[in-house]
Structure formats: structure tokens, C-alpha cells
PDB file of C-alpha atoms in Angstrom:
ATOM      1  CA  UNK A  12       9.038  48.040 -15.639  1.00 43.00           C
ATOM      2  CA  UNK A  13       6.910  46.367 -12.967  1.00 38.00           C
ATOM      3  CA  UNK A  14       7.254  43.040 -14.827  1.00 39.00           C
ATOM      4  CA  UNK A  15      11.055  43.367 -14.692  1.00 39.00           C
ATOM      5  CA  UNK A  16      10.951  43.704 -10.871  1.00 36.00           C
ATOM      6  CA  UNK A  17       8.588  40.732 -10.568  1.00 38.00           C
ATOM      7  CA  UNK A  18      10.991  38.597 -12.582  1.00 36.00           C
ATOM      8  CA  UNK A  19      13.953  39.775 -10.486  1.00 38.00           C
ATOM      9  CA  UNK A  20      12.047  39.076  -7.259  1.00 37.00           C
ATOM     10  CA  UNK A  21      11.129  35.591  -8.462  1.00 38.00           C
ATOM     11  CA  UNK A  22      14.752  34.902  -9.402  1.00 39.00           C
ATOM     12  CA  UNK A  23      15.917  36.082  -5.957  1.00 39.00           C
ATOM     13  CA  UNK A  24      13.447  33.782  -4.198  1.00 36.00           C
ATOM     14  CA  UNK A  25      14.410  30.859  -6.428  1.00 36.00           C
ATOM     15  CA  UNK A  26      18.075  31.549  -5.763  1.00 39.00           C
ATOM     16  CA  UNK A  27      17.504  31.661  -2.004  1.00 37.00           C
ATOM     17  CA  UNK A  28      15.490  28.450  -2.093  1.00 34.00           C
ATOM     18  CA  UNK A  29      18.166  26.728  -4.156  1.00 35.00           C
ATOM     19  CA  UNK A  30      20.989  28.054  -1.987  1.00 39.00           C
ATOM     20  CA  UNK A  31      19.306  27.054   1.280  1.00 38.00           C
ATOM     21  CA  UNK A  32      18.261  23.674  -0.064  1.00 42.00           C
ATOM     22  CA  UNK A  33      14.646  24.367   0.856  1.00 38.00           C
ATOM     23  CA  UNK A  34      11.928  23.183  -1.449  1.00 36.00           C
ATOM     24  CA  UNK A  35       8.290  24.157  -1.342  1.00 35.00           C
ATOM     25  CA  UNK A  36       6.204  21.574   0.473  1.00 37.00           C
ATOM     26  CA  UNK A  37       4.822  18.784  -1.637  1.00 36.00           C
ATOM     27  CA  UNK A  38       1.830  16.714  -0.603  1.00 37.00           C
ATOM     28  CA  UNK A  39       3.182  13.654   1.256  1.00 37.00           C
ATOM     29  CA  UNK A  40       1.095  11.263  -0.792  1.00 36.00           C
ATOM     30  CA  UNK A  41       2.734  12.602  -3.933  1.00 35.00           C
ATOM     31  CA  UNK A  42       6.199  11.597  -2.730  1.00 35.00           C
ATOM     32  CA  UNK A  43       5.350   8.658  -0.518  1.00 40.00           C
ATOM     33  CA  UNK A  44       6.493   5.986  -2.957  1.00 44.00           C
ATOM     34  CA  UNK A  45       9.426   7.925  -4.376  1.00 38.00           C
ATOM     35  CA  UNK A  46      12.394   5.652  -4.917  1.00 36.00           C
ATOM     36  CA  UNK A  47      10.397   2.444  -4.601  1.00 43.00           C
ATOM     37  CA  UNK A  48      10.555   0.013  -7.483  1.00 42.00           C
ATOM     38  CA  UNK A  49       6.986  -1.061  -8.173  1.00 44.00           C
ATOM     39  CA  UNK A  50       8.344  -3.986 -10.195  1.00 49.00           C
ATOM     40  CA  UNK A  51      10.125  -5.413  -7.128  1.00 70.00           C
ATOM     41  CA  UNK A  52       7.250  -7.164  -5.373  1.00 88.00           C
ATOM     42  CA  UNK A  53       8.377  -9.672  -2.750  1.00 89.00           C
ATOM     43  CA  UNK A  54       5.261 -11.845  -2.975  1.00 88.00           C
ATOM     44  CA  UNK A  55       5.065 -12.227  -6.744  1.00 95.00           C
ATOM     45  CA  UNK A  56       3.489 -10.070  -9.422  1.00 96.00           C
ATOM     46  CA  UNK A  57       0.187  -8.525 -10.470  1.00 97.00           C
ATOM     47  CA  UNK A  58      -2.153 -11.156 -11.861  1.00 97.00           C
ATOM     48  CA  UNK A  59      -3.474 -11.656 -15.361  1.00 97.00           C
ATOM     49  CA  UNK A  60      -7.287 -11.576 -15.527  1.00 96.00           C
ATOM     50  CA  UNK A  61      -7.178 -13.744 -18.680  1.00 97.00           C
ATOM     51  CA  UNK A  62      -5.734 -16.639 -16.674  1.00 97.00           C
ATOM     52  CA  UNK A  63      -7.587 -18.786 -14.098  1.00 97.00           C
ATOM     53  CA  UNK A  64      -7.723 -17.503 -10.524  1.00 98.00           C
ATOM     54  CA  UNK A  65      -9.210 -18.424  -7.174  1.00 98.00           C
ATOM     55  CA  UNK A  66     -11.424 -15.869  -5.409  1.00 98.00           C
ATOM     56  CA  UNK A  67     -10.676 -15.232  -1.755  1.00 98.00           C
ATOM     57  CA  UNK A  68     -12.720 -12.828   0.341  1.00 98.00           C
ATOM     58  CA  UNK A  69     -10.936 -10.981   3.142  1.00 98.00           C
ATOM     59  CA  UNK A  70     -12.789  -8.832   5.667  1.00 98.00           C
ATOM     60  CA  UNK A  71     -11.157  -6.050   7.670  1.00 98.00           C
ATOM     61  CA  UNK A  72     -12.797  -4.907  10.905  1.00 97.00           C
ATOM     62  CA  UNK A  73     -12.424  -3.808  14.486  1.00 97.00           C
ATOM     63  CA  UNK A  74     -13.532  -6.072  17.352  1.00 92.00           C
ATOM     64  CA  UNK A  75     -13.075  -5.756  21.118  1.00 91.00           C
ATOM     65  CA  UNK A  76     -10.308  -3.154  20.760  1.00 89.00           C
ATOM     66  CA  UNK A  77      -8.408  -5.191  18.152  1.00 95.00           C
ATOM     67  CA  UNK A  78      -8.164  -4.651  14.416  1.00 97.00           C
ATOM     68  CA  UNK A  79      -8.372  -7.859  12.438  1.00 97.00           C
ATOM     69  CA  UNK A  80      -8.423  -9.564   9.076  1.00 98.00           C
ATOM     70  CA  UNK A  81     -10.594 -12.585   8.499  1.00 98.00           C
ATOM     71  CA  UNK A  82      -9.083 -14.909   7.502  1.00 98.00           C
ATOM     72  CA  UNK A  83      -5.763 -14.020   9.114  1.00 97.00           C
ATOM     73  CA  UNK A  84      -3.804 -16.812   7.404  1.00 98.00           C
ATOM     74  CA  UNK A  85      -3.962 -17.915   3.778  1.00 97.00           C
ATOM     75  CA  UNK A  86      -2.347 -20.916   2.069  1.00 98.00           C
ATOM     76  CA  UNK A  87      -1.448 -20.583  -1.606  1.00 97.00           C
ATOM     77  CA  UNK A  88       0.344 -22.774  -4.140  1.00 97.00           C
ATOM     78  CA  UNK A  89       3.333 -21.240  -5.904  1.00 97.00           C
ATOM     79  CA  UNK A  90       2.185 -20.005  -9.324  1.00 97.00           C
ATOM     80  CA  UNK A  91      -1.437 -19.683  -8.207  1.00 97.00           C
ATOM     81  CA  UNK A  92      -3.430 -16.543  -8.901  1.00 98.00           C
ATOM     82  CA  UNK A  93      -5.691 -15.180  -6.185  1.00 98.00           C
ATOM     83  CA  UNK A  94      -8.333 -12.528  -6.665  1.00 98.00           C
ATOM     84  CA  UNK A  95      -8.640 -10.891  -3.254  1.00 98.00           C
ATOM     85  CA  UNK A  96     -12.035  -9.309  -2.633  1.00 98.00           C
ATOM     86  CA  UNK A  97     -11.195  -6.991   0.249  1.00 98.00           C
ATOM     87  CA  UNK A  98     -14.177  -5.855   2.333  1.00 98.00           C
ATOM     88  CA  UNK A  99     -13.948  -3.170   4.974  1.00 98.00           C
ATOM     89  CA  UNK A 100     -16.582  -4.220   7.488  1.00 97.00           C
ATOM     90  CA  UNK A 101     -15.287  -1.810  10.111  1.00 97.00           C
ATOM     91  CA  UNK A 102     -16.000   1.771  11.090  1.00 97.00           C
ATOM     92  CA  UNK A 103     -12.495   2.998  10.197  1.00 96.00           C
ATOM     93  CA  UNK A 104     -10.523   3.256   6.963  1.00 96.00           C
ATOM     94  CA  UNK A 105      -8.157   0.274   6.559  1.00 97.00           C
ATOM     95  CA  UNK A 106      -5.750  -1.053   3.972  1.00 97.00           C
ATOM     96  CA  UNK A 107      -4.512  -4.330   2.583  1.00 97.00           C
ATOM     97  CA  UNK A 108      -0.805  -4.184   1.789  1.00 96.00           C
ATOM     98  CA  UNK A 109       0.713  -7.433   0.446  1.00 97.00           C
ATOM     99  CA  UNK A 110       4.513  -7.661   0.766  1.00 95.00           C
ATOM    100  CA  UNK A 111       7.290  -9.256   2.778  1.00 95.00           C
ATOM    101  CA  UNK A 112       7.393  -8.628   6.524  1.00 95.00           C
ATOM    102  CA  UNK A 113      10.532  -6.501   5.988  1.00 94.00           C
ATOM    103  CA  UNK A 114       8.952  -4.416   3.204  1.00 94.00           C
ATOM    104  CA  UNK A 115       5.847  -3.808   5.310  1.00 93.00           C
ATOM    105  CA  UNK A 116       7.990  -2.799   8.312  1.00 94.00           C
ATOM    106  CA  UNK A 117       9.865  -0.303   6.147  1.00 92.00           C
ATOM    107  CA  UNK A 118       6.681   1.091   4.632  1.00 92.00           C
ATOM    108  CA  UNK A 119       5.086   1.313   8.087  1.00 93.00           C
ATOM    109  CA  UNK A 120       7.809   3.840   8.994  1.00 94.00           C
ATOM    110  CA  UNK A 121       6.874   5.890   5.902  1.00 92.00           C
ATOM    111  CA  UNK A 122       3.216   5.739   6.913  1.00 90.00           C
ATOM    112  CA  UNK A 123       4.124   7.105  10.364  1.00 90.00           C
ATOM    113  CA  UNK A 124       5.652  10.120   8.627  1.00 92.00           C
ATOM    114  CA  UNK A 125       2.769  10.450   6.132  1.00 85.00           C
ATOM    115  CA  UNK A 126      -0.375   9.105   7.849  1.00 85.00           C
ATOM    116  CA  UNK A 127      -2.681  10.514   5.157  1.00 87.00           C
ATOM    117  CA  UNK A 128      -1.034   8.349   2.467  1.00 87.00           C
ATOM    118  CA  UNK A 129      -3.456   6.167   0.563  1.00 90.00           C
ATOM    119  CA  UNK A 130      -2.795   3.197  -1.709  1.00 91.00           C
ATOM    120  CA  UNK A 131      -4.161   2.185  -5.062  1.00 93.00           C
ATOM    121  CA  UNK A 132      -1.361  -0.129  -6.148  1.00 94.00           C
ATOM    122  CA  UNK A 133      -1.198  -3.635  -7.638  1.00 95.00           C
ATOM    123  CA  UNK A 134      -0.320  -5.055  -4.181  1.00 95.00           C
ATOM    124  CA  UNK A 135      -1.973  -2.499  -1.878  1.00 96.00           C
ATOM    125  CA  UNK A 136      -5.407  -0.913  -1.537  1.00 97.00           C
ATOM    126  CA  UNK A 137      -6.876   1.572   0.916  1.00 96.00           C
ATOM    127  CA  UNK A 138     -10.524   0.767   1.600  1.00 97.00           C
ATOM    128  CA  UNK A 139     -13.091   3.108   3.129  1.00 97.00           C
ATOM    129  CA  UNK A 140     -15.622   1.750   5.682  1.00 98.00           C
ATOM    130  CA  UNK A 141     -18.417  -0.217   4.031  1.00 98.00           C
ATOM    131  CA  UNK A 142     -16.546  -0.416   0.706  1.00 98.00           C
ATOM    132  CA  UNK A 143     -14.572  -3.119  -1.059  1.00 98.00           C
ATOM    133  CA  UNK A 144     -11.627  -3.295  -3.455  1.00 98.00           C
ATOM    134  CA  UNK A 145      -9.962  -6.077  -5.429  1.00 98.00           C
ATOM    135  CA  UNK A 146      -6.395  -7.212  -5.972  1.00 98.00           C
ATOM    136  CA  UNK A 147      -5.504  -9.898  -8.519  1.00 98.00           C
ATOM    137  CA  UNK A 148      -2.165 -11.399  -7.552  1.00 98.00           C
ATOM    138  CA  UNK A 149       0.040 -14.201  -8.889  1.00 97.00           C
ATOM    139  CA  UNK A 150       2.276 -15.784  -6.248  1.00 97.00           C
ATOM    140  CA  UNK A 151       5.468 -16.625  -8.135  1.00 96.00           C
ATOM    141  CA  UNK A 152       7.714 -17.093  -5.106  1.00 94.00           C
ATOM    142  CA  UNK A 153       7.569 -19.618  -2.271  1.00 95.00           C
ATOM    143  CA  UNK A 154       7.769 -18.436   1.305  1.00 96.00           C
ATOM    144  CA  UNK A 155       5.901 -16.545   3.978  1.00 97.00           C
ATOM    145  CA  UNK A 156       4.502 -13.137   3.127  1.00 97.00           C
ATOM    146  CA  UNK A 157       2.379 -10.644   4.993  1.00 97.00           C
ATOM    147  CA  UNK A 158      -0.728  -8.591   4.377  1.00 98.00           C
ATOM    148  CA  UNK A 159      -1.113  -5.675   6.722  1.00 97.00           C
ATOM    149  CA  UNK A 160      -2.807  -2.389   7.421  1.00 96.00           C
ATOM    150  CA  UNK A 161      -0.012   0.165   7.733  1.00 95.00           C
ATOM    151  CA  UNK A 162      -2.181   3.086   8.851  1.00 95.00           C
ATOM    152  CA  UNK A 163      -0.514   4.282  12.075  1.00 95.00           C
ATOM    153  CA  UNK A 164      -1.677   2.218  15.059  1.00 94.00           C
ATOM    154  CA  UNK A 165      -3.562  -0.404  13.049  1.00 96.00           C
ATOM    155  CA  UNK A 166      -0.695  -2.906  12.668  1.00 96.00           C
ATOM    156  CA  UNK A 167       0.061  -2.565  16.370  1.00 95.00           C
ATOM    157  CA  UNK A 168      -3.623  -3.274  17.125  1.00 96.00           C
ATOM    158  CA  UNK A 169      -3.260  -6.655  15.377  1.00 96.00           C
ATOM    159  CA  UNK A 170      -4.142  -5.838  11.777  1.00 97.00           C
ATOM    160  CA  UNK A 171      -1.777  -8.153   9.919  1.00 97.00           C
ATOM    161  CA  UNK A 172      -1.937 -11.668   8.551  1.00 97.00           C
ATOM    162  CA  UNK A 173       0.185 -14.116   6.628  1.00 97.00           C
ATOM    163  CA  UNK A 174       0.250 -15.818   3.284  1.00 97.00           C
ATOM    164  CA  UNK A 175       2.089 -19.125   3.106  1.00 97.00           C
ATOM    165  CA  UNK A 176       3.141 -19.962  -0.446  1.00 97.00           C
ATOM    166  CA  UNK A 177       4.204 -23.571  -1.004  1.00 96.00           C
TER     167      UNK A 177
END
């Protein structure tokens, strides 16, 4: 008999939730990339480790109140593969997010809403202080692209750079 009332109570709660359009909270990082097409990368596509690539080390850090990448500008040939070795030489967590300026601006808004979001994607990595991560990327499209830290406040403190693909 008690089981019957538990089932009825659960159905009532589910009905109320459905009727009100309220869903239980879901961790922001679990829904952060919902609706994004991971196959629609502005700057190219994930690289192929079996093909030749150039290694490029990028360091993220804080200096004199600014947050920086070194180097802040990278030149690449269209079709070239780059293996980014991304070092976090700073005291804060940072990220390397490779996309178009427009895509990064859009994702920066999402990061404002979900500041605890972390990345482990073909074009984006969150890197803890003193650690490093790698991204192997093939630049299939010509143009100007951006790498940026989209953690709230970091972009505004100067943490963005450009990739020129010719």
C-alpha cells in the first residue's frame, strides 16, 4: 500500500514539473555545448597524428595585471598541421580555445553563464596551473582565426591571440 502512494506521489511531482516546464537542475558543464556541432570548426579540423606536423609551444600566463599568450600571433600555411603544446605558466587556470572570433565571442557569453565549464575538445583545452595539454590541428581554411581564454575576465584582461592562415 505504501508503495502505491509513493508511485502516486512521484507521478504527481512529475506531472507538476512537466506542467510548469521546470526541470531539475543539471550541471552546467553537462549542457554547456548542447546544440553545438563539433564537426563545424571554423579554423579547420582535428589533426591526424599519422601525418607530418609542426610543433608549436604556447605559454599562458599572467604578467603585470594582464593575461597573455606567448606567442600571441601565429602564421600557418593552409593545409598545415600544428601540434600545439599548451603550457600554463601562470598561477590561474586558463584555456586555449581555437575558433573564429565570432564563435569565441558567442562561447564567451556561455562561459559567463557557466564559469565552471571546462574544455577537453579537439579545438579547446582547459589547463591547470603548472600543467600542459596538446591539440593537434589541421588548418584547412584560409583566414584569420583566434585562440582565446574564455574564462570570465581572462579575455578582457588580454588573453587572446590570432592565427593567420595563408
